[in-house]
mmCIF file of C-alpha atoms in Angstrom:
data_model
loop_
_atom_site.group_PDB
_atom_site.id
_atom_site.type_symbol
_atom_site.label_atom_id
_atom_site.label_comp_id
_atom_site.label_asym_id
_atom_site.label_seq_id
_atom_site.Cartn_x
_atom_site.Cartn_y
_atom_site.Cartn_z
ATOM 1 C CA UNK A 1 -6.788 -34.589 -14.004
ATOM 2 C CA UNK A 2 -4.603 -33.827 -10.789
ATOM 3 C CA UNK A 3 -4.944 -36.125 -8.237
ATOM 4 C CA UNK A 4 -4.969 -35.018 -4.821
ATOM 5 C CA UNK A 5 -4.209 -37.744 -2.443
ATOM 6 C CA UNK A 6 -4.851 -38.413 1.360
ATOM 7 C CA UNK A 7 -3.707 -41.525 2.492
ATOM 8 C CA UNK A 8 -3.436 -42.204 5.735
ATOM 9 C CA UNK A 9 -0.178 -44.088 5.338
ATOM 10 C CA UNK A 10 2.044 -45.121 3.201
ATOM 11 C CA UNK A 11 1.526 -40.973 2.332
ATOM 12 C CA UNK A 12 1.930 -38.594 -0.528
ATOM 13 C CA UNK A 13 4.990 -37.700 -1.108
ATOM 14 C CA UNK A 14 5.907 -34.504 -2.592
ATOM 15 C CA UNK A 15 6.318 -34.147 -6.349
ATOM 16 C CA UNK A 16 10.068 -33.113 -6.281
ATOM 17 C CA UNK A 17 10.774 -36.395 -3.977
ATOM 18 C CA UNK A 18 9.221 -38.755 -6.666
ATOM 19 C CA UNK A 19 10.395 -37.820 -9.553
ATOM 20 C CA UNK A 20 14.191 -37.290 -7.943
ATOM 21 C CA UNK A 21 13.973 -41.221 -6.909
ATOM 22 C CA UNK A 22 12.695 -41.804 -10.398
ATOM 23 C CA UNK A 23 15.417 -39.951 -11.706
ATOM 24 C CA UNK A 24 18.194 -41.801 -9.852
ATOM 25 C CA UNK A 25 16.938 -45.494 -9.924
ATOM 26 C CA UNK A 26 17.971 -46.936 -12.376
ATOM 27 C CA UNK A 27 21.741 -45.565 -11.346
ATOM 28 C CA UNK A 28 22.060 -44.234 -8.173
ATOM 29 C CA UNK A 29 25.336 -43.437 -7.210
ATOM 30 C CA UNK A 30 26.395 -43.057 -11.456
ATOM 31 C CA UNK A 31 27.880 -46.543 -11.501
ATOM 32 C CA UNK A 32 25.163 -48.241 -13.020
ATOM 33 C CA UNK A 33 23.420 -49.804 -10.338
ATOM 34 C CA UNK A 34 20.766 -48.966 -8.905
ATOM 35 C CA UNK A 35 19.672 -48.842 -4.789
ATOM 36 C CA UNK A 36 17.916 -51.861 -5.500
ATOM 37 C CA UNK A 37 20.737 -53.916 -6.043
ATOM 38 C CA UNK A 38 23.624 -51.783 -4.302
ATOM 39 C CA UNK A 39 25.276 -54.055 -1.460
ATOM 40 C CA UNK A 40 24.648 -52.915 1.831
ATOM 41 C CA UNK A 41 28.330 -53.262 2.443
ATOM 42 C CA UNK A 42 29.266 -50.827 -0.506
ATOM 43 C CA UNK A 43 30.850 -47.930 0.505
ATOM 44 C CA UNK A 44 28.192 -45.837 -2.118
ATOM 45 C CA UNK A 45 25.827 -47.666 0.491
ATOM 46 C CA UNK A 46 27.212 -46.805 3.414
ATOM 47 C CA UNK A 47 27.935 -43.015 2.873
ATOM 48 C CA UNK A 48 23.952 -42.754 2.137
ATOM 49 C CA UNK A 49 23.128 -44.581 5.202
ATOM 50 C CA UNK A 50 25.613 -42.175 7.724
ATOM 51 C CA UNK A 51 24.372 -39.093 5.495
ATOM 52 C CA UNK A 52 20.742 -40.470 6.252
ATOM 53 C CA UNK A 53 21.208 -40.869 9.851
ATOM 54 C CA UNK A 54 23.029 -37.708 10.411
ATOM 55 C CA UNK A 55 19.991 -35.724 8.444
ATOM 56 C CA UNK A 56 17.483 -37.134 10.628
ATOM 57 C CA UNK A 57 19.321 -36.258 14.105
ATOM 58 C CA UNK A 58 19.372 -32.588 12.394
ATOM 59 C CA UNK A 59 15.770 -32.500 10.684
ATOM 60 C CA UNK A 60 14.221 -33.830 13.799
ATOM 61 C CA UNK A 61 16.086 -31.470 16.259
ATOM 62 C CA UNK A 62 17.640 -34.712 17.898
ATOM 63 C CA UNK A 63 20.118 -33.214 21.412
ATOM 64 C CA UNK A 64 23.264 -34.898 21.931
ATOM 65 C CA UNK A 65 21.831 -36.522 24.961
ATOM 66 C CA UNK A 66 19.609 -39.295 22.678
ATOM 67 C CA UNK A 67 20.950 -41.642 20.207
ATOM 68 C CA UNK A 68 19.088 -42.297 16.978
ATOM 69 C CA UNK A 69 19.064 -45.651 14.814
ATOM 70 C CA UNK A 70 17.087 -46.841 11.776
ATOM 71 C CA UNK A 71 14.988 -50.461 12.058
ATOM 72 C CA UNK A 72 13.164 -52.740 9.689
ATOM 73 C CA UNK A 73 10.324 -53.395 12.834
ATOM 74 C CA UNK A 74 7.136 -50.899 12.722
ATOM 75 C CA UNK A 75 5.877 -49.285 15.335
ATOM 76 C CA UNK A 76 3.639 -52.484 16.204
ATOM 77 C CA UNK A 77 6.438 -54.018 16.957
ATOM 78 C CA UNK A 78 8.089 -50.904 18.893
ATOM 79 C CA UNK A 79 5.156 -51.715 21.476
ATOM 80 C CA UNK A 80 6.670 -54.909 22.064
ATOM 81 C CA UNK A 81 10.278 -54.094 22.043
ATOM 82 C CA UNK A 82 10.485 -50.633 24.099
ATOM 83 C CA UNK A 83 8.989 -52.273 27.070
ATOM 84 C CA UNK A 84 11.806 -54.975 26.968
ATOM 85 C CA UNK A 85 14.454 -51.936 26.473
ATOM 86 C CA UNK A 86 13.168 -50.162 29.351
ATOM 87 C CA UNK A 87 12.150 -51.911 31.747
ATOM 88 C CA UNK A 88 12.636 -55.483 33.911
ATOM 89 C CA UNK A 89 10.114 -57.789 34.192
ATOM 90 C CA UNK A 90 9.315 -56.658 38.307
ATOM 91 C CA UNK A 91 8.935 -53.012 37.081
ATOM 92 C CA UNK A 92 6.084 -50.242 37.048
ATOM 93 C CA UNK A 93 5.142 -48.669 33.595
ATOM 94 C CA UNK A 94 2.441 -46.379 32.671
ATOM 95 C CA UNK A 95 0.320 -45.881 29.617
ATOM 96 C CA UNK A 96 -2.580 -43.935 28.311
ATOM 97 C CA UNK A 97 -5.550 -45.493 25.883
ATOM 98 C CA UNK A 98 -6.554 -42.786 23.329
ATOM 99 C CA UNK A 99 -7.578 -44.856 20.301
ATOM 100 C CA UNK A 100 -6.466 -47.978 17.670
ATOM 101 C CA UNK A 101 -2.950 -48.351 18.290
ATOM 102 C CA UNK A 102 -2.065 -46.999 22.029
ATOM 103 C CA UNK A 103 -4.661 -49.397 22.512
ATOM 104 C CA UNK A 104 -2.669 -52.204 20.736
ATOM 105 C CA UNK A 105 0.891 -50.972 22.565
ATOM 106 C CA UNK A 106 -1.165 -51.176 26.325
ATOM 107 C CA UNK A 107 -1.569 -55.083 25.382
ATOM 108 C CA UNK A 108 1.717 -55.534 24.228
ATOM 109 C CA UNK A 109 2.901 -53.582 27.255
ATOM 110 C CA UNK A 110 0.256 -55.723 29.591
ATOM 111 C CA UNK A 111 1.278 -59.466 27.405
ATOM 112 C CA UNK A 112 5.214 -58.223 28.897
ATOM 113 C CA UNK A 113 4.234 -59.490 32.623
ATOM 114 C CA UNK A 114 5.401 -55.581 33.859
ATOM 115 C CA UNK A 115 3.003 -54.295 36.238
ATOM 116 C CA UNK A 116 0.994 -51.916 33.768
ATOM 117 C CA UNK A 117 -1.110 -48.964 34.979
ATOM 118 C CA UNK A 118 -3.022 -47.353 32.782
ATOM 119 C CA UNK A 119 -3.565 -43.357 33.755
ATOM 120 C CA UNK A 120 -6.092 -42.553 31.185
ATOM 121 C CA UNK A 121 -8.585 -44.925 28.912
ATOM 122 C CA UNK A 122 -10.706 -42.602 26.094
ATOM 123 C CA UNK A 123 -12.902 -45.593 25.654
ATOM 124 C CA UNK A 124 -15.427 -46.167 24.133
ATOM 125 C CA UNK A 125 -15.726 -42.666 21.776
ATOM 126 C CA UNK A 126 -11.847 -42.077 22.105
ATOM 127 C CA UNK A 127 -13.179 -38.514 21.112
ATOM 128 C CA UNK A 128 -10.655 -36.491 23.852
ATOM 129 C CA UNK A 129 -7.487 -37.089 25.281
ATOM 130 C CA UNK A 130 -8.291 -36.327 29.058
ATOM 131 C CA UNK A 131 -6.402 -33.656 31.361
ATOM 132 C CA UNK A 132 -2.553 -34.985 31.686
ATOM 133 C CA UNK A 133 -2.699 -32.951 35.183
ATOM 134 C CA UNK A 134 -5.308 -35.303 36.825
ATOM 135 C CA UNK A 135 -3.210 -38.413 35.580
ATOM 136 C CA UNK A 136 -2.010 -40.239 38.615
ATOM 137 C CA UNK A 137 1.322 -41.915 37.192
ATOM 138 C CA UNK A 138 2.792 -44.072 40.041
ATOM 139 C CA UNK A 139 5.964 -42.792 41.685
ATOM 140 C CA UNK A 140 8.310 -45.658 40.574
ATOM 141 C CA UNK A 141 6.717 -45.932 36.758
ATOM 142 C CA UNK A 142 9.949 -46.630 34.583
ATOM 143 C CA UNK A 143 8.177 -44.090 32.108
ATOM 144 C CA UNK A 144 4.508 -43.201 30.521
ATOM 145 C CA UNK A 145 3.316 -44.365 27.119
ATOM 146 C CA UNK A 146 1.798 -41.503 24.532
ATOM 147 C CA UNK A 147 0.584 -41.895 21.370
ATOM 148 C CA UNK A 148 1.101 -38.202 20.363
ATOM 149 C CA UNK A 149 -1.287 -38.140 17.279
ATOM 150 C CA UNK A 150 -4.071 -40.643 16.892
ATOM 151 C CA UNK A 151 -4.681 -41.395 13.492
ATOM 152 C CA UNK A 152 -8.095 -43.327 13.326
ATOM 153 C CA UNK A 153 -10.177 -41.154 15.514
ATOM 154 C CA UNK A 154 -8.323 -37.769 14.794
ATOM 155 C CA UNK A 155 -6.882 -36.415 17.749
ATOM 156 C CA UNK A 156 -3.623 -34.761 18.643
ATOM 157 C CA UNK A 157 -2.115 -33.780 22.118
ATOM 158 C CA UNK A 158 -1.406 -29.682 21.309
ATOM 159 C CA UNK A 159 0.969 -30.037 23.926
ATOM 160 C CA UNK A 160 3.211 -32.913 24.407
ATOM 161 C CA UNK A 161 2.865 -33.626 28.103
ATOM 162 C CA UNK A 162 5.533 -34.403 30.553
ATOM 163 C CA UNK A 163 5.557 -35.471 34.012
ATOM 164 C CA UNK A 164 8.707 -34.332 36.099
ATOM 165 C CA UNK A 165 11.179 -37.092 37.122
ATOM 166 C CA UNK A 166 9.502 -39.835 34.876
ATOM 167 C CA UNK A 167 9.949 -39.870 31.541
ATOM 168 C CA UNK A 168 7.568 -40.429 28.523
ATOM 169 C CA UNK A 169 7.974 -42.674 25.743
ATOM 170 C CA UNK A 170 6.483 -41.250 22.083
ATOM 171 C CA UNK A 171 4.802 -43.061 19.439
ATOM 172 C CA UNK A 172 5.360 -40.318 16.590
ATOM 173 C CA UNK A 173 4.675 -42.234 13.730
ATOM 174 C CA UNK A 174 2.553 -39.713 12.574
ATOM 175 C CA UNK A 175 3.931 -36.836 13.572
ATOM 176 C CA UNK A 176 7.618 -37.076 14.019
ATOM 177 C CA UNK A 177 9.275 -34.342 11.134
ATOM 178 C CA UNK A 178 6.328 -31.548 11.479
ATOM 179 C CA UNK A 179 6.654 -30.981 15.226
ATOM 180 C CA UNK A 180 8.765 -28.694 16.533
ATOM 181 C CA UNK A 181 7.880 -29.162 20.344
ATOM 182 C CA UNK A 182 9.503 -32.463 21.712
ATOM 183 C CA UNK A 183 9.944 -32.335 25.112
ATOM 184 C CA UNK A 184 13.766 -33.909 24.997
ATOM 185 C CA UNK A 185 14.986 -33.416 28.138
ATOM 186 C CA UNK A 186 11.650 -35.282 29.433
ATOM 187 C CA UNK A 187 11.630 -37.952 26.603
ATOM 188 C CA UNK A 188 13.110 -41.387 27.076
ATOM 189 C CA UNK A 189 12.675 -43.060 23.860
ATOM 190 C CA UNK A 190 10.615 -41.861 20.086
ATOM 191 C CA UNK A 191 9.973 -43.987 17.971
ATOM 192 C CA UNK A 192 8.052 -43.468 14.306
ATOM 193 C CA UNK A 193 7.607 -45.451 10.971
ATOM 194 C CA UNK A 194 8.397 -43.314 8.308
ATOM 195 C CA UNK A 195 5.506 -43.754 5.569
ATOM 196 C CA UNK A 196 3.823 -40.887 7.195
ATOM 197 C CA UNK A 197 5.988 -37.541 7.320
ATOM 198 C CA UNK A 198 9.581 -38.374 6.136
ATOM 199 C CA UNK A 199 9.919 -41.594 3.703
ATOM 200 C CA UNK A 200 7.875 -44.514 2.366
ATOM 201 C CA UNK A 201 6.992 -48.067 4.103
ATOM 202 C CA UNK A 202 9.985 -50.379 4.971
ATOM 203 C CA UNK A 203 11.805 -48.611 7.916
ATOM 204 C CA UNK A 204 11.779 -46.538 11.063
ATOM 205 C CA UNK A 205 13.012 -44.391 13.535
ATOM 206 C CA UNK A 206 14.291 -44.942 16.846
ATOM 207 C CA UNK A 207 15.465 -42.119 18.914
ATOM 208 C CA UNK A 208 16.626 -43.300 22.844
ATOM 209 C CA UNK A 209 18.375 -41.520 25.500
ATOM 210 C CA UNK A 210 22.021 -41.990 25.618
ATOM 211 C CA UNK A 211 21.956 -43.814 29.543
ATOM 212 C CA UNK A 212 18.950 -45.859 28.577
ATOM 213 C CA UNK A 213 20.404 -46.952 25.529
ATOM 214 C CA UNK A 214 23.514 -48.032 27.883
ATOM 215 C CA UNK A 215 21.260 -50.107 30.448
ATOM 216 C CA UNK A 216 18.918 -52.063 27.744
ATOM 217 C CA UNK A 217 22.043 -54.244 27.284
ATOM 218 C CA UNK A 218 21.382 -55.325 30.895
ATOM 219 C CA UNK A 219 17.402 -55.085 30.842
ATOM 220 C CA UNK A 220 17.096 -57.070 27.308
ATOM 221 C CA UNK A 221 18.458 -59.878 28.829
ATOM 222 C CA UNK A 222 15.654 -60.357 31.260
ATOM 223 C CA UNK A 223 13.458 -61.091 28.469
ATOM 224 C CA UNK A 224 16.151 -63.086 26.430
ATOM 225 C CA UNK A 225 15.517 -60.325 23.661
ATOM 226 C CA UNK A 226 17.252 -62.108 20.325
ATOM 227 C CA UNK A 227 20.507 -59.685 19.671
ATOM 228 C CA UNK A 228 19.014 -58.773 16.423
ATOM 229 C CA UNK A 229 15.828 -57.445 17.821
ATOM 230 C CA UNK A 230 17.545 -55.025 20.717
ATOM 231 C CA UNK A 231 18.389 -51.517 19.636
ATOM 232 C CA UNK A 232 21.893 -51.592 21.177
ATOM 233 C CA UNK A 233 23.054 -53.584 18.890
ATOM 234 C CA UNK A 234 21.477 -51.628 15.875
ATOM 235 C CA UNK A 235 22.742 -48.973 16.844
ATOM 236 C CA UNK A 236 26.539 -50.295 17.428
ATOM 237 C CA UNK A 237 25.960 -51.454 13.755
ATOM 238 C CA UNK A 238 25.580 -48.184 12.539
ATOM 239 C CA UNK A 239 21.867 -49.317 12.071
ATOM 240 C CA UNK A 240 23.231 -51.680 9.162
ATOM 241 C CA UNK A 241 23.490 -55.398 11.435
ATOM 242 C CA UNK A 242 22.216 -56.896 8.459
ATOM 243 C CA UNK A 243 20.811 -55.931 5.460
ATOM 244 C CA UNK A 244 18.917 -52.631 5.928
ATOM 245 C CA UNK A 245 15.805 -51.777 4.159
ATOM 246 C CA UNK A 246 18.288 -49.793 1.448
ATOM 247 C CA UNK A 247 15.574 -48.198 -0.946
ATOM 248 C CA UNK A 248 13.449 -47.252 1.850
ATOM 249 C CA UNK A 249 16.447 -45.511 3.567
ATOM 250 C CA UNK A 250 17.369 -43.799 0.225
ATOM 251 C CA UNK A 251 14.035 -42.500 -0.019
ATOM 252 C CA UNK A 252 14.501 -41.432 3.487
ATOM 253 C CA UNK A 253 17.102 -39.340 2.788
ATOM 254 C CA UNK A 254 15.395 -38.135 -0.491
ATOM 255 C CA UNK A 255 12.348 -36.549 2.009
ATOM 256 C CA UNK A 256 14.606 -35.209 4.518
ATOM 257 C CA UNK A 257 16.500 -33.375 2.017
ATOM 258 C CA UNK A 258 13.170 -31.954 0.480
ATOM 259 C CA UNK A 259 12.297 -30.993 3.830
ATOM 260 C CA UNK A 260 15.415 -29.249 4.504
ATOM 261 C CA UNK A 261 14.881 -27.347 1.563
ATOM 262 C CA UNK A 262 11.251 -26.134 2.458
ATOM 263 C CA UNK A 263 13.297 -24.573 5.674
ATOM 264 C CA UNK A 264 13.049 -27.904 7.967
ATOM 265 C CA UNK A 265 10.681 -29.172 10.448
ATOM 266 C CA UNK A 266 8.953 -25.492 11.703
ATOM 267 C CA UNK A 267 7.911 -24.874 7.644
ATOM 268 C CA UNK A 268 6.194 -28.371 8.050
ATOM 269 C CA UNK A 269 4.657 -27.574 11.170
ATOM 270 C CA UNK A 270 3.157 -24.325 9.866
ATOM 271 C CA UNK A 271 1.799 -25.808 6.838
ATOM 272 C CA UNK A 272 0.540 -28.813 9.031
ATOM 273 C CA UNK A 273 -1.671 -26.034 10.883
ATOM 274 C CA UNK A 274 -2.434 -23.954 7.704
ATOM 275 C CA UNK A 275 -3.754 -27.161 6.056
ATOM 276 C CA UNK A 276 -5.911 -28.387 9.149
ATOM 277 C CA UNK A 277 -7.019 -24.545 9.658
ATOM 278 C CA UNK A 278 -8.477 -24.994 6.026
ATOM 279 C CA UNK A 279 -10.253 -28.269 6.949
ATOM 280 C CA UNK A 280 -11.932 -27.661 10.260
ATOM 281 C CA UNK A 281 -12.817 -24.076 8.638
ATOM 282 C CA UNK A 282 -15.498 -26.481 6.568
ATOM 283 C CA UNK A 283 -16.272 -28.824 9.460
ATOM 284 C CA UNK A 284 -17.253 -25.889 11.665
ATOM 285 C CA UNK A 285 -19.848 -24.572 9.098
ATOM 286 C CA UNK A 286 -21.867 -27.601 10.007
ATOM 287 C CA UNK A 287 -23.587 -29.834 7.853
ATOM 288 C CA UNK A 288 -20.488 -32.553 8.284
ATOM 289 C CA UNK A 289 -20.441 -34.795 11.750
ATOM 290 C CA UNK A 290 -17.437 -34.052 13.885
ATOM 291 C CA UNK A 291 -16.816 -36.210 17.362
ATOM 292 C CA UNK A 292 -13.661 -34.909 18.465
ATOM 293 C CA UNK A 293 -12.967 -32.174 21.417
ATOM 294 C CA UNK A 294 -11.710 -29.210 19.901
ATOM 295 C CA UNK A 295 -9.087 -28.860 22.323
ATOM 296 C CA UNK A 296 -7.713 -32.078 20.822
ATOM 297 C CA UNK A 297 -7.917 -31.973 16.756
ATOM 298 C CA UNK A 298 -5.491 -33.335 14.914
ATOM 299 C CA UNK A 299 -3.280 -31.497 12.278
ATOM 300 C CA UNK A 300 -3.251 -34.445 10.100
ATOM 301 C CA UNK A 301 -6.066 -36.388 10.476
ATOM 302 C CA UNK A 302 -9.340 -35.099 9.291
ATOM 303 C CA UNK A 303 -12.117 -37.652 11.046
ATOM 304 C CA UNK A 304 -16.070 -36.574 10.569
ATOM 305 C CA UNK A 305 -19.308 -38.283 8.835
ATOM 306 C CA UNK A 306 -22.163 -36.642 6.997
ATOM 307 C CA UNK A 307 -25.909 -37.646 7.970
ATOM 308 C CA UNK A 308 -25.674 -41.073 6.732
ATOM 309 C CA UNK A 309 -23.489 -43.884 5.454
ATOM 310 C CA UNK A 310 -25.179 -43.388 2.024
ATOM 311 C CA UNK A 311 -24.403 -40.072 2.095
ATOM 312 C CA UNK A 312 -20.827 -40.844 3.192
ATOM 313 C CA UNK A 313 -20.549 -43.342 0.339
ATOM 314 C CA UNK A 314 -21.980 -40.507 -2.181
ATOM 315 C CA UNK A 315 -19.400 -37.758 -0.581
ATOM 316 C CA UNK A 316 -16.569 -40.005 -1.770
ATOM 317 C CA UNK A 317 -17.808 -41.465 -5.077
ATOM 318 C CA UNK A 318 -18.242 -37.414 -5.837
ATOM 319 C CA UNK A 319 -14.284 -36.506 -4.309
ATOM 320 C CA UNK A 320 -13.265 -39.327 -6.835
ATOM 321 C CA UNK A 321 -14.967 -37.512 -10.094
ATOM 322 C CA UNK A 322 -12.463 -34.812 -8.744
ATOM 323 C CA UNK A 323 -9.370 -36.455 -8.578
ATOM 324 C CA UNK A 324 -9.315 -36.624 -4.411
ATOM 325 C CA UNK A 325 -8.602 -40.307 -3.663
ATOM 326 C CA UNK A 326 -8.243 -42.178 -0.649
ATOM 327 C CA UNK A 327 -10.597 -40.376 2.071
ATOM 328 C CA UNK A 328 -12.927 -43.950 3.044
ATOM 329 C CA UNK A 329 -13.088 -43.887 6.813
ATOM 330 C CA UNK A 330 -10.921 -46.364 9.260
ATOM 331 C CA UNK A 331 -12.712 -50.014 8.933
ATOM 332 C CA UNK A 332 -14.562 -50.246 11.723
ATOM 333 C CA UNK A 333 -15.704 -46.449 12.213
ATOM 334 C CA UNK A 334 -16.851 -45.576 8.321
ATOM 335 C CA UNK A 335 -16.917 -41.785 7.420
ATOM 336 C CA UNK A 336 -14.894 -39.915 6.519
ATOM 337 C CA UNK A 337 -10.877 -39.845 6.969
ATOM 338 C CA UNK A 338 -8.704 -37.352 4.889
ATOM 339 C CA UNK A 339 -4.871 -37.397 6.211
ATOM 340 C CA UNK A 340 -2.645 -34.621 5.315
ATOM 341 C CA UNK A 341 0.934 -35.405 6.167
ATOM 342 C CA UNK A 342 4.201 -33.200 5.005
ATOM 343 C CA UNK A 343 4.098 -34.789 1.798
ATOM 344 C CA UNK A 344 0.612 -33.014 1.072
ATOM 345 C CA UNK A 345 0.946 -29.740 -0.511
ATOM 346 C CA UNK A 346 -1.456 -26.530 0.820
ATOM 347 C CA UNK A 347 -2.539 -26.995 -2.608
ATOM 348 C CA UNK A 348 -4.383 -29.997 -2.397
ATOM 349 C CA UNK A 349 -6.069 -29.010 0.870
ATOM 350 C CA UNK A 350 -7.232 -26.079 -0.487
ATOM 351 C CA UNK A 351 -8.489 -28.091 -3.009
ATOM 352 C CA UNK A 352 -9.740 -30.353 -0.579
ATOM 353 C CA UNK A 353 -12.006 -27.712 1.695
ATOM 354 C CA UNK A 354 -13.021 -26.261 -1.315
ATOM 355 C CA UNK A 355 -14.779 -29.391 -2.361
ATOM 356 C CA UNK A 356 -15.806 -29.790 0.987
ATOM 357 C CA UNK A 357 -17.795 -26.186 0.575
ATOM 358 C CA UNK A 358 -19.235 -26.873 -2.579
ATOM 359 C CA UNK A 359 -20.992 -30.308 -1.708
ATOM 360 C CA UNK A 360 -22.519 -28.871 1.345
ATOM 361 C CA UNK A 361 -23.777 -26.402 -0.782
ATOM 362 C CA UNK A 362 -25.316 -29.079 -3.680
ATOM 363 C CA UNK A 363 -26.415 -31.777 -1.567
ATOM 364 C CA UNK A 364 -26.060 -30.337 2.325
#
């Protein structure tokens, strides 16, 4: 049986990326080692790593003006760190509350002592994203906080928003590599783990503009940031100031190359839309519970219930018998949650609606 997968994270990754890392781990670079063991300080190392880095800045449509650098830290630890890069302790930041984790990043950003205003709170049903043109963002705010695509609870901004002279700061962990639509000049910082769209658990991304990389040597002072911890010096390492997270790198590079090959970041974002298109196409029919705006659904994250949690529990005992794994609701919502990242072929949506369909049709 085929087995159709939809993980929320660490994701599927395409066929042709696993069995290409199967294929080359044992020896990777055709010396007999393998990336397990390579030294981090090998040159066969360090030509993946600068091949890596310079794939990303092109996959992800990265301008001159930003700098990009790889880091062992998730993005829970992003919320911690970008407020020290970015801001002294005296100074004005904004953020927005639209579900689990921007939730999570607005107390990290609060716990930092900055003065912390916070434009727009989805609480308690976290079901919409509000109207970025009736945000008041204070005049002096260093920048404004958005979690672009909110995995839990399903929603996406369709637009990224931007708000003239103050920049925004982008948690795109899962949706950074199938957007097209990053608002660069308007962007301070990105950051994004890569288990979603472009690698497996163990690394991410961090993607800062040039003049604010510059000043966080000054600013990460004020909050005696340990050397190892601040992105300058990452990045003056060549994102290698110790030992990197090597096999998650190499599979890295493994994904972008795939994607590449698919024709880069606007193929992803097409099939992103084709597979959701396919999904909400079955949610609209009725029968299933959905709690999100329409104006706001994500691409990726496929968020709705059926009548009861008996039902729900039936729904995915019956997926299972069919080889679709991995669709049990967030913890503390239930339902249903079926995530469909780059790594998830049109195939297995397909697949996925179409079982949808049927089990309305048996048991709706």
């Amino acid at each position: 049986m085929n087995v159709h997968y939809f993980s929320p994270g660490p994701a599927r990754l395409p066929d042709e990326v696993r069995n290409q890392i199967k294929e080359e781990l044992l020896d990777t670079f055709g010396i007999g080692v393998s990336i397990m063991e390579i030294s981090h300080r090998s040159k066969q190392y360090e030509q993946l790593s600068q091949e890596t880095l310079a794939l990303a800045r092109k996959t992800f449509q990265v301008p001159d003006t930003h700098s990009l650098l790889f880091s062992v830290c998730g993005a829970q630890q992003h919320f911690s760190l970008l407020t020290q890069h970015l801001s002294a302790p005296e100074d004005e930041i904004a953020y927005t509350n639209t579900g689990v984790w921007s939730h999570l990043a607005c107390e990290e950003a609060y716990a930092s002592g900055r003065k912390v205003h916070l434009v727009y709170d989805g609480r308690p049903n976290y079901s919409t994203l509000g109207n970025p043109k009736d945000w008041k963002i204070p005049k002096k705010a260093k920048y404004v906080h958005i979690t672009v695509n909110n995995t839990v609870y399903g929603t996406e901004y369709k637009e990224i928003p931007t708000f003239g002279d103050i920049p925004v700061v982008l948690d795109m962990t899962s949706s950074l590599g199938a957007r097209t639509d990053i608002p660069w000049e308007s962007t301070a910082l990105v950051y994004a783990s890569a288990q979603k769209n472009f690698g497996i658990a163990g690394a991410s991304v961090i993607i800062i503009r040039n003049d604010l990389l510059e000043k966080s040597r000054e600013l990460t002072k004020f909050d005696k940031v340990g050397k190892a911890l601040t992105y300058h010096a990452v990045f003056d390492a060549k994102s290698a100031l110790n030992t990197p997270p090597v096999f998650p790198i190499f599979a890295m590079n493994k994904m972008l190359h795939w994607i590449a090959s698919c024709g880069g970041i606007s193929t992803m974002e097409k099939w992103a839309n084709e597979k959701a298109k396919m999904v909400y196409s079955e949610i609209d029919a009725g029968f299933y519970l959905f709690n999100v705006d329409k104006n706001y659904r994500s691409r990726h994250n496929f968020v709705f219930k059926l009548p009861s949690a008996k039902q729900d529990e039936h729904f995915i005992q019956e997926a299972q018998k069919n080889g679709i794994l991995e669709i049990k609701g967030y913890k503390s919502l239930g339902g249903i949650r079926a995530s469909m990242y780059n790594g998830v072929s049109l195939e297995s949506a397909s697949i996925f609606a179409e079982f949808m369909r049927e089990y309305r049709k048996n048991f709706g």
